[in-house]
PDB file of C-alpha atoms in Angstrom:
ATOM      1  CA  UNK A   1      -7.326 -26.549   5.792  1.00 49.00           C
ATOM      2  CA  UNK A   2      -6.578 -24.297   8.366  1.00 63.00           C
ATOM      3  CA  UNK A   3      -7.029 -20.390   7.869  1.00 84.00           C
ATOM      4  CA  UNK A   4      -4.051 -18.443   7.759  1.00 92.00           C
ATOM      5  CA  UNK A   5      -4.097 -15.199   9.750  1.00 96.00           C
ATOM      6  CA  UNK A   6      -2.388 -11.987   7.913  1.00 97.00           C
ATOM      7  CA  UNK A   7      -1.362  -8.987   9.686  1.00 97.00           C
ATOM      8  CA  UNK A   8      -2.101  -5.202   9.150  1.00 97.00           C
ATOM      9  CA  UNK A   9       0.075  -3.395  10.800  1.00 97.00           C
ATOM     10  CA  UNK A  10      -2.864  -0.374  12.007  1.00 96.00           C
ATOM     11  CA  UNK A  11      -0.719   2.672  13.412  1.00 95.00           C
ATOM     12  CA  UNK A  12      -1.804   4.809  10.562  1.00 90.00           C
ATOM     13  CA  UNK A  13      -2.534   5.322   6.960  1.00 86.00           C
ATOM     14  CA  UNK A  14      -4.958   2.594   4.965  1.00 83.00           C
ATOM     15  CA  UNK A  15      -4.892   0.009   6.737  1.00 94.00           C
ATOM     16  CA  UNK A  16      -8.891  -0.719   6.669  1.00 95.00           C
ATOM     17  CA  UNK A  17      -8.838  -1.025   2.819  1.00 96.00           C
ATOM     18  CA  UNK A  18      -6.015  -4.011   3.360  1.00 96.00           C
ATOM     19  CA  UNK A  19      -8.091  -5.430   5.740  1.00 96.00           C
ATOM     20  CA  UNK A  20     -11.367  -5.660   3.733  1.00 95.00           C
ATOM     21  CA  UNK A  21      -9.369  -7.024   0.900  1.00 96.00           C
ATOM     22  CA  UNK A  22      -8.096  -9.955   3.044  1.00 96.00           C
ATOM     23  CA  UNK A  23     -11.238 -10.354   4.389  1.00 94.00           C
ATOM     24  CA  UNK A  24     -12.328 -11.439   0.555  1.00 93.00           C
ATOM     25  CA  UNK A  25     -10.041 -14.221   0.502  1.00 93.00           C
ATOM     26  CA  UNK A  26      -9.641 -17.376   2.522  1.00 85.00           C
ATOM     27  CA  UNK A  27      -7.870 -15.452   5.077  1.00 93.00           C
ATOM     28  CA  UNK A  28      -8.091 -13.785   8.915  1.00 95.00           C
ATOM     29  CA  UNK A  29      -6.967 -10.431   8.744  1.00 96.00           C
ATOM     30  CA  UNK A  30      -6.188  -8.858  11.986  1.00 97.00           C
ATOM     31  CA  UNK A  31      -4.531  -5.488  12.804  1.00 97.00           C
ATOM     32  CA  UNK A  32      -1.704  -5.162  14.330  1.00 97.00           C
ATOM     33  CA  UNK A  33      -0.593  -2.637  17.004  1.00 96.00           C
ATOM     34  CA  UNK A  34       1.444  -4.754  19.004  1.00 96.00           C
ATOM     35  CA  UNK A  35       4.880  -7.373  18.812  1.00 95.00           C
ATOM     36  CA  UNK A  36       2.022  -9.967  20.403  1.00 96.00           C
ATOM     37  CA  UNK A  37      -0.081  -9.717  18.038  1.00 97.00           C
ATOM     38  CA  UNK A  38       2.229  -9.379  15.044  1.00 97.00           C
ATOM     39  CA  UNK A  39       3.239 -13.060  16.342  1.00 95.00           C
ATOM     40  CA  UNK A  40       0.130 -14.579  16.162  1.00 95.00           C
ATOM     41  CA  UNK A  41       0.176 -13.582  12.320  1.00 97.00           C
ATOM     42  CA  UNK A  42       1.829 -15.816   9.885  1.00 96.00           C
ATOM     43  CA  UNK A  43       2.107 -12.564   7.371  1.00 97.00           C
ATOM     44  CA  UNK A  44       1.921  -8.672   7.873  1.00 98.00           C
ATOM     45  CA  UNK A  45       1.150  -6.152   5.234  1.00 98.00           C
ATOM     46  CA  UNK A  46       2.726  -2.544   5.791  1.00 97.00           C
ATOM     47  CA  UNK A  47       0.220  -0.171   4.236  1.00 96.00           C
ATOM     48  CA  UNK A  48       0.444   2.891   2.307  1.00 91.00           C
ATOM     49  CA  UNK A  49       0.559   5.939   4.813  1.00 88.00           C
ATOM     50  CA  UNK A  50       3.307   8.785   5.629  1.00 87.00           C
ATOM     51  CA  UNK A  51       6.426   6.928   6.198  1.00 88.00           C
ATOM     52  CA  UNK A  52       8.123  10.031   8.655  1.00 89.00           C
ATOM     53  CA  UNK A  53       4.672   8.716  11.054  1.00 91.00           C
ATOM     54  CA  UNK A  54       4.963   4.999  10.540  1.00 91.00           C
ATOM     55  CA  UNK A  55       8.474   5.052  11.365  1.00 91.00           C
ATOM     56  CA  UNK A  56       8.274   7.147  14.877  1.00 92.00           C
ATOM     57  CA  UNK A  57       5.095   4.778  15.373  1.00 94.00           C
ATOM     58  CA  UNK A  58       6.505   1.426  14.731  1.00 95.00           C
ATOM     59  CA  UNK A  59       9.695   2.765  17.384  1.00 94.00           C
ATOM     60  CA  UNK A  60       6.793   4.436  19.803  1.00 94.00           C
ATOM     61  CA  UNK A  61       4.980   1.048  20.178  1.00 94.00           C
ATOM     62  CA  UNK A  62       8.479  -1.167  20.133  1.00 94.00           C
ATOM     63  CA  UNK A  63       7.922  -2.858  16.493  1.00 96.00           C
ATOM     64  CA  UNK A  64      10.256  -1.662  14.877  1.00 96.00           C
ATOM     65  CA  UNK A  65      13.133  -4.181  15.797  1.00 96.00           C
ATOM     66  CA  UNK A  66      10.239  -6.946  15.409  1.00 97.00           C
ATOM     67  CA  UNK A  67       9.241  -6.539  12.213  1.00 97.00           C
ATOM     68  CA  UNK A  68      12.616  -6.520  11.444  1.00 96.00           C
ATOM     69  CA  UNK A  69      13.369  -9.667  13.321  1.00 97.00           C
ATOM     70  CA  UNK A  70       9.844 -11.049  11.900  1.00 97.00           C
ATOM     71  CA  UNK A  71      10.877 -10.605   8.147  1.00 96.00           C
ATOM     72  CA  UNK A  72      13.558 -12.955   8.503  1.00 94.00           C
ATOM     73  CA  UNK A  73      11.003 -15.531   8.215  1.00 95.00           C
ATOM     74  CA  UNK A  74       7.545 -14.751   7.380  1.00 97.00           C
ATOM     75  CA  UNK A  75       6.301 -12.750   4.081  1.00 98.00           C
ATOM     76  CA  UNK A  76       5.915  -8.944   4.702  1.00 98.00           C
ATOM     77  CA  UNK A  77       4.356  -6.885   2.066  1.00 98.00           C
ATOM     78  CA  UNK A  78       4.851  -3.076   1.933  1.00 97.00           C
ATOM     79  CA  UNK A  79       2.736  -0.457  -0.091  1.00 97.00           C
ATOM     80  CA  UNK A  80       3.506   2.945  -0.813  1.00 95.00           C
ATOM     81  CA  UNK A  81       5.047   4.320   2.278  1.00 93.00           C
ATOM     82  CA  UNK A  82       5.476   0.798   2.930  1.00 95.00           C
ATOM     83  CA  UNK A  83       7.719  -0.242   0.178  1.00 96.00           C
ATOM     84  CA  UNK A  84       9.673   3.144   1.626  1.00 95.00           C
ATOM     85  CA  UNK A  85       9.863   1.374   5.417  1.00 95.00           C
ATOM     86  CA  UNK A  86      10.728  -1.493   3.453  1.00 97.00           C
ATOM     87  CA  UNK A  87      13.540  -0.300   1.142  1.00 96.00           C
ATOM     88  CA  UNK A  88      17.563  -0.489   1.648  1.00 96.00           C
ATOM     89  CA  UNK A  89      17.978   3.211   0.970  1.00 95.00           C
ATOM     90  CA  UNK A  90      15.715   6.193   0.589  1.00 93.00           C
ATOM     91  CA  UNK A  91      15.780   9.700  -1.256  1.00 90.00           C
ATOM     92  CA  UNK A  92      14.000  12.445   0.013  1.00 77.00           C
ATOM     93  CA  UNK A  93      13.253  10.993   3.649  1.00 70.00           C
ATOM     94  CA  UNK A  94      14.554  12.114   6.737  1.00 76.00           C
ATOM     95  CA  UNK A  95      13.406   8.516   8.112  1.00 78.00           C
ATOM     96  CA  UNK A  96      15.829   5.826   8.861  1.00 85.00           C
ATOM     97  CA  UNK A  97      14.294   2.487   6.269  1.00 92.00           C
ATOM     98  CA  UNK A  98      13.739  -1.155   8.074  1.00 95.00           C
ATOM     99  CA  UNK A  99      16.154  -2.407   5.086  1.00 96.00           C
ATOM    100  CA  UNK A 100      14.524  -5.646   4.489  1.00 97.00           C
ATOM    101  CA  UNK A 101      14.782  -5.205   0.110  1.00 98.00           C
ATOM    102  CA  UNK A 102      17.621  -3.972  -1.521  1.00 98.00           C
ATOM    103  CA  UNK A 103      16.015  -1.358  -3.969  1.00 97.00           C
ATOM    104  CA  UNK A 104      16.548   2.031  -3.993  1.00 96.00           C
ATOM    105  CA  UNK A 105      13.164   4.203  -3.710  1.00 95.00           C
ATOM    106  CA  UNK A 106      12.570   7.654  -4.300  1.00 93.00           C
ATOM    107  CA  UNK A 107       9.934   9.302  -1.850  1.00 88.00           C
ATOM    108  CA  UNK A 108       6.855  11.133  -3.553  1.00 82.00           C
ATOM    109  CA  UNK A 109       8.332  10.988  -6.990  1.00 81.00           C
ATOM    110  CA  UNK A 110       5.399  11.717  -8.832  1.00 80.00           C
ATOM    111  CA  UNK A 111       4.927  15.084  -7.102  1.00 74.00           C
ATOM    112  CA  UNK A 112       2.229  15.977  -4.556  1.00 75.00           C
ATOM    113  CA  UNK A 113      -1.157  14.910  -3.564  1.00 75.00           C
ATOM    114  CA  UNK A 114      -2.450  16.782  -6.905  1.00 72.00           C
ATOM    115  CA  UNK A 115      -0.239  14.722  -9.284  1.00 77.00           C
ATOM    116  CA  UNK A 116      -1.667  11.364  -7.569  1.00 85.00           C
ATOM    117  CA  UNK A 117      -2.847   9.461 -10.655  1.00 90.00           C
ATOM    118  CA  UNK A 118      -4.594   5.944 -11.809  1.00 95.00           C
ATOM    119  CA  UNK A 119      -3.295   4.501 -14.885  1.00 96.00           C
ATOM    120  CA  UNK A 120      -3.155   0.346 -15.982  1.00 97.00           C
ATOM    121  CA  UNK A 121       0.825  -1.507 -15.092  1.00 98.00           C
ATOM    122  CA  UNK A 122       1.705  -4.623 -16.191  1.00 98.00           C
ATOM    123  CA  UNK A 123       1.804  -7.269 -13.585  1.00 98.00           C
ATOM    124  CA  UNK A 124       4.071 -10.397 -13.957  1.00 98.00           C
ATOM    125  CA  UNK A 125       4.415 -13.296 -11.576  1.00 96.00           C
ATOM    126  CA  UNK A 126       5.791 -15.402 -13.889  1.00 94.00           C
ATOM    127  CA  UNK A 127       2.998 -17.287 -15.550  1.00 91.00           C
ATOM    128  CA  UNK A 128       1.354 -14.743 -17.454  1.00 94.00           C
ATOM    129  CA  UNK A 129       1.519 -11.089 -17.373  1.00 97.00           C
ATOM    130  CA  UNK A 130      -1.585  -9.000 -17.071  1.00 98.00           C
ATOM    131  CA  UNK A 131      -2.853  -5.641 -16.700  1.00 98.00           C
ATOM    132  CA  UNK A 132      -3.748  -4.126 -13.358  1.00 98.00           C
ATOM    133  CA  UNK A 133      -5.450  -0.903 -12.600  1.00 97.00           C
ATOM    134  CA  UNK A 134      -2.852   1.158 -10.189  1.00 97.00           C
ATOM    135  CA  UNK A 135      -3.546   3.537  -7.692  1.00 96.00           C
ATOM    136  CA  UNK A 136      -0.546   5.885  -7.246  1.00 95.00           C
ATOM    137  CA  UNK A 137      -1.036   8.819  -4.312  1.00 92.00           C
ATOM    138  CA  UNK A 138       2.344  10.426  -3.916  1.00 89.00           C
ATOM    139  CA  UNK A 139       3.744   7.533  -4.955  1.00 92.00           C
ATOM    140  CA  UNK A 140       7.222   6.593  -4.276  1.00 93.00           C
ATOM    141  CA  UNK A 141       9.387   5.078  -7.218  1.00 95.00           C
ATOM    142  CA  UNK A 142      12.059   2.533  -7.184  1.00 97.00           C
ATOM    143  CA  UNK A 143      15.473   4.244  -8.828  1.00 96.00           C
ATOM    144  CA  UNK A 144      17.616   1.020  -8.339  1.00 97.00           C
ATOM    145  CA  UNK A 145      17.332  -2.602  -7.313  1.00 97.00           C
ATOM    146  CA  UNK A 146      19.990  -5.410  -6.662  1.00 97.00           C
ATOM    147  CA  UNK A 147      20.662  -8.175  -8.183  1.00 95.00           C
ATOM    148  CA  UNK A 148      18.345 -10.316  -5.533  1.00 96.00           C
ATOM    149  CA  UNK A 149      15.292  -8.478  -6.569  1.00 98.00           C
ATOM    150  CA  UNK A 150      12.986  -9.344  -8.906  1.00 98.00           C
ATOM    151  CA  UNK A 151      10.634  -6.462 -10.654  1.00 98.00           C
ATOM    152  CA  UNK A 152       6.574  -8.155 -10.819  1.00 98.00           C
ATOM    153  CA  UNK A 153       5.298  -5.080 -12.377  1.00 98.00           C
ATOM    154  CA  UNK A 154       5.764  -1.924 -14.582  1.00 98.00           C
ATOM    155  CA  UNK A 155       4.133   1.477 -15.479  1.00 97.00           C
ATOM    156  CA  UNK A 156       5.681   1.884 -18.836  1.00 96.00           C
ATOM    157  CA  UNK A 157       9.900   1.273 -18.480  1.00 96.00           C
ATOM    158  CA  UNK A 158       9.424   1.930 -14.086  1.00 96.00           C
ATOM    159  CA  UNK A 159       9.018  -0.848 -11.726  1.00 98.00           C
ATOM    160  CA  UNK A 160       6.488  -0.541  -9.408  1.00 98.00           C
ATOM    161  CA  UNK A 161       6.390  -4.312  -7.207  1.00 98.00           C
ATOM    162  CA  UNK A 162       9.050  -5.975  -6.899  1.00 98.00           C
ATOM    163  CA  UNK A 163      10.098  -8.866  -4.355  1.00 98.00           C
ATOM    164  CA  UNK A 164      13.155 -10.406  -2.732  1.00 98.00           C
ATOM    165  CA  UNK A 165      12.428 -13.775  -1.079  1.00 96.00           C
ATOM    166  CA  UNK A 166       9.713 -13.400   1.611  1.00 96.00           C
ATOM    167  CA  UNK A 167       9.466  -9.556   1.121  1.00 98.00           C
ATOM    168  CA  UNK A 168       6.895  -8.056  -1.226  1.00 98.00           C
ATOM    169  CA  UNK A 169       7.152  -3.999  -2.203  1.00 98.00           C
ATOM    170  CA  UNK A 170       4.939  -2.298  -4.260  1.00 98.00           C
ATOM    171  CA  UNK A 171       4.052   1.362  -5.413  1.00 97.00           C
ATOM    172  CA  UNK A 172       0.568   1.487  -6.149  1.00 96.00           C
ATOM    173  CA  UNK A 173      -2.256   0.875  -3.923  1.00 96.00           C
ATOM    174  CA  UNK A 174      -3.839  -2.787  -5.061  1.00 97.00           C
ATOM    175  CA  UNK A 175      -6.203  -2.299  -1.528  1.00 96.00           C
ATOM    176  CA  UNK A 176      -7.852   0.491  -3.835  1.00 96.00           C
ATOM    177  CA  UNK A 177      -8.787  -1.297  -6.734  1.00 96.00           C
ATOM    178  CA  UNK A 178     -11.523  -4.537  -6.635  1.00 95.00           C
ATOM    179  CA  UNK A 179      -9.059  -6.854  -7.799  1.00 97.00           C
ATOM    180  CA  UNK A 180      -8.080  -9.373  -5.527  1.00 97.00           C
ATOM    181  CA  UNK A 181      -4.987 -10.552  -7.571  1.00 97.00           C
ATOM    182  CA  UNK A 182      -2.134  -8.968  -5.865  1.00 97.00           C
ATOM    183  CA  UNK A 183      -2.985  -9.509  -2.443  1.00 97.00           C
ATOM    184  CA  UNK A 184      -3.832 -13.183  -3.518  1.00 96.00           C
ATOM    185  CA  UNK A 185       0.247 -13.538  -4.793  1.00 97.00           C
ATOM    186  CA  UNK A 186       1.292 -12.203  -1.120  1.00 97.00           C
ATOM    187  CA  UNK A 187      -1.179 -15.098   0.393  1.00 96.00           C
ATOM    188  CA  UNK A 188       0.463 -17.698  -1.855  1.00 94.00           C
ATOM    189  CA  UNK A 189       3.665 -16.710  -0.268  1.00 92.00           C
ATOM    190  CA  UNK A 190       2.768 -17.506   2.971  1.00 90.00           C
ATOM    191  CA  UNK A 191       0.643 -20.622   2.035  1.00 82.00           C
ATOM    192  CA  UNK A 192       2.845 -21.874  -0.889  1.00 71.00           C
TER     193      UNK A 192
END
């Protein structure tokens, strides 16, 4: 079977976590820092970072229309300040968002760097739910959702991943933990 190759975009923030988690499954990760290389991927991961600097980035180094264009038809999977790039509408950002999931998110709802917590969420992909450890460092939440979104995990009553068809947003950091499980969902996406 032939390898799949995943993308990291690798402008800033944690992208080297991402990229040693891929690296534990049957994938090719490969940062990405340009459009060519972003189309040699058949997936890219958005990593947790500070959205204000990922957004002048991605426009600095002319990805920001090609992600867009990109998520139209392969799996993208933002964490953290990704799942803010990702999101329709923002609160507390003076960013513009790529507006490729319609949920609402609130930036650094938890607080500040200080109020960064770990604490288990329930995880549900629809054959099972489990527990996950999740790594939340000024952690965005997500106020609102519509009705094409579906919520894959919770910390208590708030959902923290959530999906609409090839777009994958989450709240935590699962790059963070040793468990391979959520990236493994985002690679069934694009080899499903």
């Amino acid at each position: 079977m032939k390898q799949v190759r995943v993308g990291v975009l690798a402008l800033q923030g944690d992208f080297e976590k991402h990229q040693q988690m891929l690296a534990r499954l049957d994938v090719i990760p490969v940062l990405v820092k340009t459009a060519e290389q972003l189309r040699k991927c058949q997936g890219l991961i958005i990593p947790g970072g500070e959205s204000t600097t990922l957004s002048l980035l991605l426009r600095k180094h002319g990805l920001w229309d090609q992600v867009k264009d990109y998520a139209r038809e392969h799996p993208v999977f933002g964490t953290c300040a990704g799942l803010i790039l990702l999101a329709a509408t923002i609160e507390g950002a003076p960013v513009e968002s790529l507006g490729l999931i319609d949920i609402h998110a609130r930036r650094n709802a938890y607080g500040r760097q200080v109020n960064s917590f770990v604490d288990t969420i329930k995880v549900d992909f629809g054959n099972g739910a489990f527990d996950y450890e999740g790594v939340f460092i000024r952690a965005p939440k997500v106020i609102a959702m519509g009705q094409g979104v579906r919520p894959l995990a919770w910390h208590g009553e708030d959902v923290v991943m959530a999906e609409q068809g090839l777009v994958l947003a989450a709240t935590f950091h699962p790059e963070l933990t040793e468990d391979p499980r959520i990236h493994e969902y985002f690679v069934s996406k694009l080899t499903g």
